[in-house]
XYZ file of C-alpha atoms in Angstrom:
281
model
C 77.153 80.933 118.136
C 79.635 80.312 120.941
C 82.052 78.749 118.462
C 81.788 81.838 116.250
C 82.512 84.122 119.194
C 85.470 81.978 120.220
C 86.794 81.919 116.653
C 86.605 85.680 116.217
C 88.055 86.219 119.680
C 91.053 84.050 118.854
C 91.400 85.725 115.443
C 91.471 89.160 117.068
C 94.063 87.950 119.564
C 96.363 86.562 116.884
C 95.958 89.658 114.707
C 96.816 91.928 117.622
C 99.895 89.904 118.454
C 100.893 89.569 114.809
C 100.898 93.369 114.545
C 103.619 93.484 117.203
C 105.878 90.830 115.723
C 107.959 93.461 113.885
C 108.504 95.594 116.978
C 112.239 95.849 117.776
C 113.257 93.784 120.792
C 115.449 96.525 122.241
C 115.979 100.266 122.080
C 118.780 102.485 123.362
C 119.223 106.234 123.568
C 122.094 108.553 124.465
C 121.544 112.237 125.231
C 123.886 115.232 125.235
C 122.559 118.369 126.916
C 124.345 121.628 127.716
C 122.572 124.047 130.036
C 125.598 125.977 131.290
C 128.614 126.640 129.083
C 132.179 127.017 130.263
C 132.902 130.672 131.118
C 129.429 131.515 129.779
C 130.747 131.552 126.223
C 127.209 130.692 125.111
C 123.911 131.825 126.628
C 122.594 129.661 129.438
C 119.862 127.155 128.506
C 118.192 126.283 131.831
C 115.741 123.801 130.276
C 118.276 121.861 128.215
C 118.962 119.081 130.707
C 115.292 118.838 131.647
C 114.464 118.414 127.963
C 116.844 115.453 127.678
C 115.470 113.907 130.871
C 111.909 114.310 129.659
C 112.696 112.624 126.354
C 114.296 109.626 128.075
C 111.482 109.298 130.614
C 108.872 109.474 127.862
C 110.551 106.607 126.021
C 110.580 104.590 129.241
C 106.915 105.240 129.922
C 105.711 104.600 126.388
C 107.629 101.352 126.072
C 106.302 100.237 129.434
C 102.733 101.077 128.396
C 102.815 99.893 124.790
C 105.680 97.437 124.366
C 106.791 96.230 127.820
C 108.971 93.518 126.308
C 111.255 96.016 124.582
C 114.596 96.081 126.376
C 115.331 99.752 127.076
C 118.676 101.340 127.963
C 119.917 104.917 128.148
C 122.984 107.022 128.831
C 122.965 110.755 129.531
C 125.710 113.383 129.420
C 125.461 116.950 130.711
C 127.470 120.168 130.498
C 131.214 119.446 130.827
C 130.583 115.808 129.832
C 129.378 116.951 126.400
C 132.755 117.042 124.696
C 133.552 116.930 121.017
C 135.629 113.799 121.513
C 132.737 111.966 123.156
C 130.104 113.149 120.670
C 132.124 112.445 117.539
C 133.620 109.194 118.828
C 132.384 105.683 118.277
C 130.455 105.469 121.559
C 127.372 107.111 120.049
C 127.353 104.403 117.354
C 126.203 101.942 120.024
C 122.882 103.749 120.588
C 119.769 103.642 118.393
C 118.759 107.238 119.111
C 121.114 110.193 119.666
C 119.746 113.416 121.136
C 121.549 116.742 121.425
C 120.253 119.865 123.168
C 122.316 123.049 123.079
C 123.269 126.032 120.956
C 123.995 125.691 117.272
C 124.011 127.356 113.906
C 124.092 126.345 110.263
C 125.941 123.005 109.924
C 127.278 123.057 113.483
C 126.499 122.519 117.164
C 128.395 123.681 120.233
C 130.318 121.543 122.713
C 132.324 121.805 125.930
C 134.890 123.393 126.541
C 134.796 127.021 125.470
C 134.902 127.609 121.733
C 134.440 123.954 120.801
C 132.047 122.950 118.014
C 131.160 120.005 115.830
C 131.222 121.206 112.228
C 129.965 119.990 108.891
C 131.488 122.159 106.171
C 132.990 121.956 102.697
C 131.735 118.375 102.456
C 133.918 117.369 105.412
C 132.186 115.595 108.272
C 133.235 115.810 111.915
C 130.294 113.632 112.875
C 128.382 111.218 110.673
C 125.770 109.176 112.516
C 126.111 105.456 111.883
C 126.641 102.091 113.517
C 123.514 101.221 115.507
C 122.252 104.803 115.382
C 119.094 104.839 113.291
C 117.657 108.183 114.410
C 118.961 111.461 115.776
C 117.437 114.699 117.028
C 119.334 117.988 117.226
C 117.385 120.422 119.394
C 119.442 123.364 118.271
C 119.025 126.509 116.201
C 119.447 126.637 112.422
C 121.475 123.444 111.938
C 119.415 122.489 108.888
C 118.601 126.005 107.664
C 116.989 125.887 104.247
C 119.162 127.239 101.468
C 122.350 127.245 103.543
C 122.850 123.893 105.261
C 124.435 120.731 103.898
C 122.831 117.682 105.453
C 124.818 115.106 103.493
C 127.877 114.936 105.820
C 125.759 113.904 108.833
C 124.871 110.515 107.309
C 126.658 107.198 107.653
C 123.752 104.788 107.982
C 121.356 106.820 110.158
C 117.797 106.718 108.820
C 116.738 110.275 109.602
C 117.668 113.324 111.669
C 115.160 115.696 113.261
C 115.947 119.350 113.878
C 115.209 122.896 112.816
C 115.621 125.108 109.787
C 114.841 128.098 112.039
C 115.833 128.939 115.578
C 114.518 126.497 118.162
C 112.648 127.625 121.259
C 112.806 126.820 124.952
C 110.192 128.260 127.292
C 108.251 127.834 130.488
C 105.043 129.681 131.311
C 102.432 129.737 134.053
C 98.722 130.417 133.784
C 95.589 130.185 135.892
C 93.512 127.073 135.301
C 91.018 124.669 136.820
C 87.717 125.398 138.539
C 87.201 129.164 138.778
C 90.842 129.463 137.655
C 92.014 128.841 141.192
C 94.949 126.649 140.205
C 98.262 127.532 138.602
C 99.233 125.370 135.641
C 102.496 125.281 133.724
C 103.545 124.639 130.142
C 107.093 123.787 129.106
C 108.757 123.552 125.732
C 110.019 120.067 126.570
C 106.450 118.787 126.416
C 107.151 118.688 122.655
C 109.859 116.057 123.155
C 107.595 114.162 125.529
C 104.702 114.078 123.064
C 106.928 113.301 120.092
C 107.719 109.975 121.726
C 104.073 109.306 122.586
C 103.056 110.077 119.008
C 105.751 107.818 117.582
C 105.550 104.866 119.985
C 102.020 104.754 121.382
C 100.086 106.447 118.567
C 102.160 104.714 115.868
C 102.638 107.855 113.799
C 105.468 108.141 111.303
C 108.528 109.803 112.770
C 108.043 113.093 110.894
C 104.340 113.314 111.708
C 105.089 112.527 115.349
C 107.710 115.274 115.548
C 105.815 117.877 113.527
C 102.587 117.387 115.489
C 104.357 117.729 118.839
C 106.177 120.904 117.769
C 102.958 122.397 116.448
C 101.102 121.763 119.696
C 103.662 122.786 122.288
C 105.983 125.282 120.587
C 103.618 127.074 118.219
C 100.080 126.608 119.556
C 100.733 126.560 123.306
C 103.976 128.518 123.390
C 103.129 131.024 120.685
C 106.517 130.789 118.960
C 107.041 130.622 115.220
C 109.382 127.795 114.214
C 110.333 125.691 111.196
C 110.930 122.068 112.234
C 112.657 119.842 109.708
C 113.600 116.225 109.030
C 116.507 115.220 106.789
C 117.188 111.795 105.304
C 118.428 109.703 102.412
C 115.955 107.555 100.503
C 116.023 104.584 98.159
C 115.553 100.825 98.110
C 116.272 98.556 101.060
C 116.073 94.801 100.506
C 114.170 95.371 97.263
C 111.567 97.721 98.782
C 111.401 101.508 98.554
C 112.198 103.117 101.906
C 111.145 106.695 102.684
C 112.531 107.343 106.191
C 110.260 110.276 107.066
C 107.340 107.814 107.184
C 109.093 105.291 109.416
C 107.143 104.053 112.420
C 108.878 102.525 115.386
C 107.001 99.240 115.313
C 107.936 98.579 111.678
C 111.345 100.222 111.722
C 114.356 98.835 109.903
C 116.868 97.605 112.457
C 120.074 98.204 110.567
C 121.986 101.105 108.998
C 120.855 102.196 105.541
C 122.302 104.123 102.586
C 125.850 104.427 103.883
C 127.508 104.972 100.521
C 126.732 106.746 97.290
C 125.071 104.369 94.889
C 123.103 102.730 97.705
C 120.430 105.429 97.713
C 118.422 107.366 95.169
C 118.649 110.796 96.712
C 118.787 113.105 99.711
C 115.490 114.368 101.043
C 114.083 116.748 103.611
C 110.702 117.906 104.803
C 109.854 120.982 106.790
C 106.857 123.041 107.789
C 106.616 126.686 108.768
C 104.534 127.453 111.863
C 103.808 131.145 112.354
C 106.722 133.505 111.760
C 109.989 131.691 112.491
C 113.248 133.462 113.268
C 116.419 132.730 111.310
C 119.155 134.507 113.246
């Protein structure tokens, strides 16, 4: 009996450790967040920098809790540091995850200084994510608006990009809570970014499920805002196996660029879901 217990105990140990053998050994993220624009040429976004900080801190915490051996590194840029030259340059290619938080519109996001944007139009790309960048998130309005956007120019090896077909939402709200409602509790839109990471890293959800579930909970259910989150990607065969990037988990993620050129992939895909009544202008 003791031998059986020992055997099954060792089997469980090896199975648990075997499940982690595919986990990447390192992870890096760079964030770009604009809260205040030069000469107020765009509306102030007071939660933009906090959103980027929350995302980075959630990655730190979840790696520490779930995969403490993953080597984590980050770099963060704010306001006047978020220039077109820096965002479109090769520096971002050195990070696995690129995050942007600021104003945008169909096929474009805003930069510093006044009037500066990163555009994707007429099939011409001012920024195509590649190099070591496998995932990106654009927390910005309308960049991937259904029926109007062209996601193709953003790709140069990146697996998938998360964003919105509708306007995105930032909010903070206070409410009474606790015993006899004597406490004041707060909800923030950036809890969505926090929980996206938890869903993806700790809960081992696919990247789209992780993102969609977090947006549903904190933007739609808790915040009460209608939105249309979206993921865009190329799909096809990688090393002889079909790869559908919207299903990608972190622990079994492909650690190299994919589908850089036409002929290397089968098609261009996207998934989206409409929560409530989103806004599109």
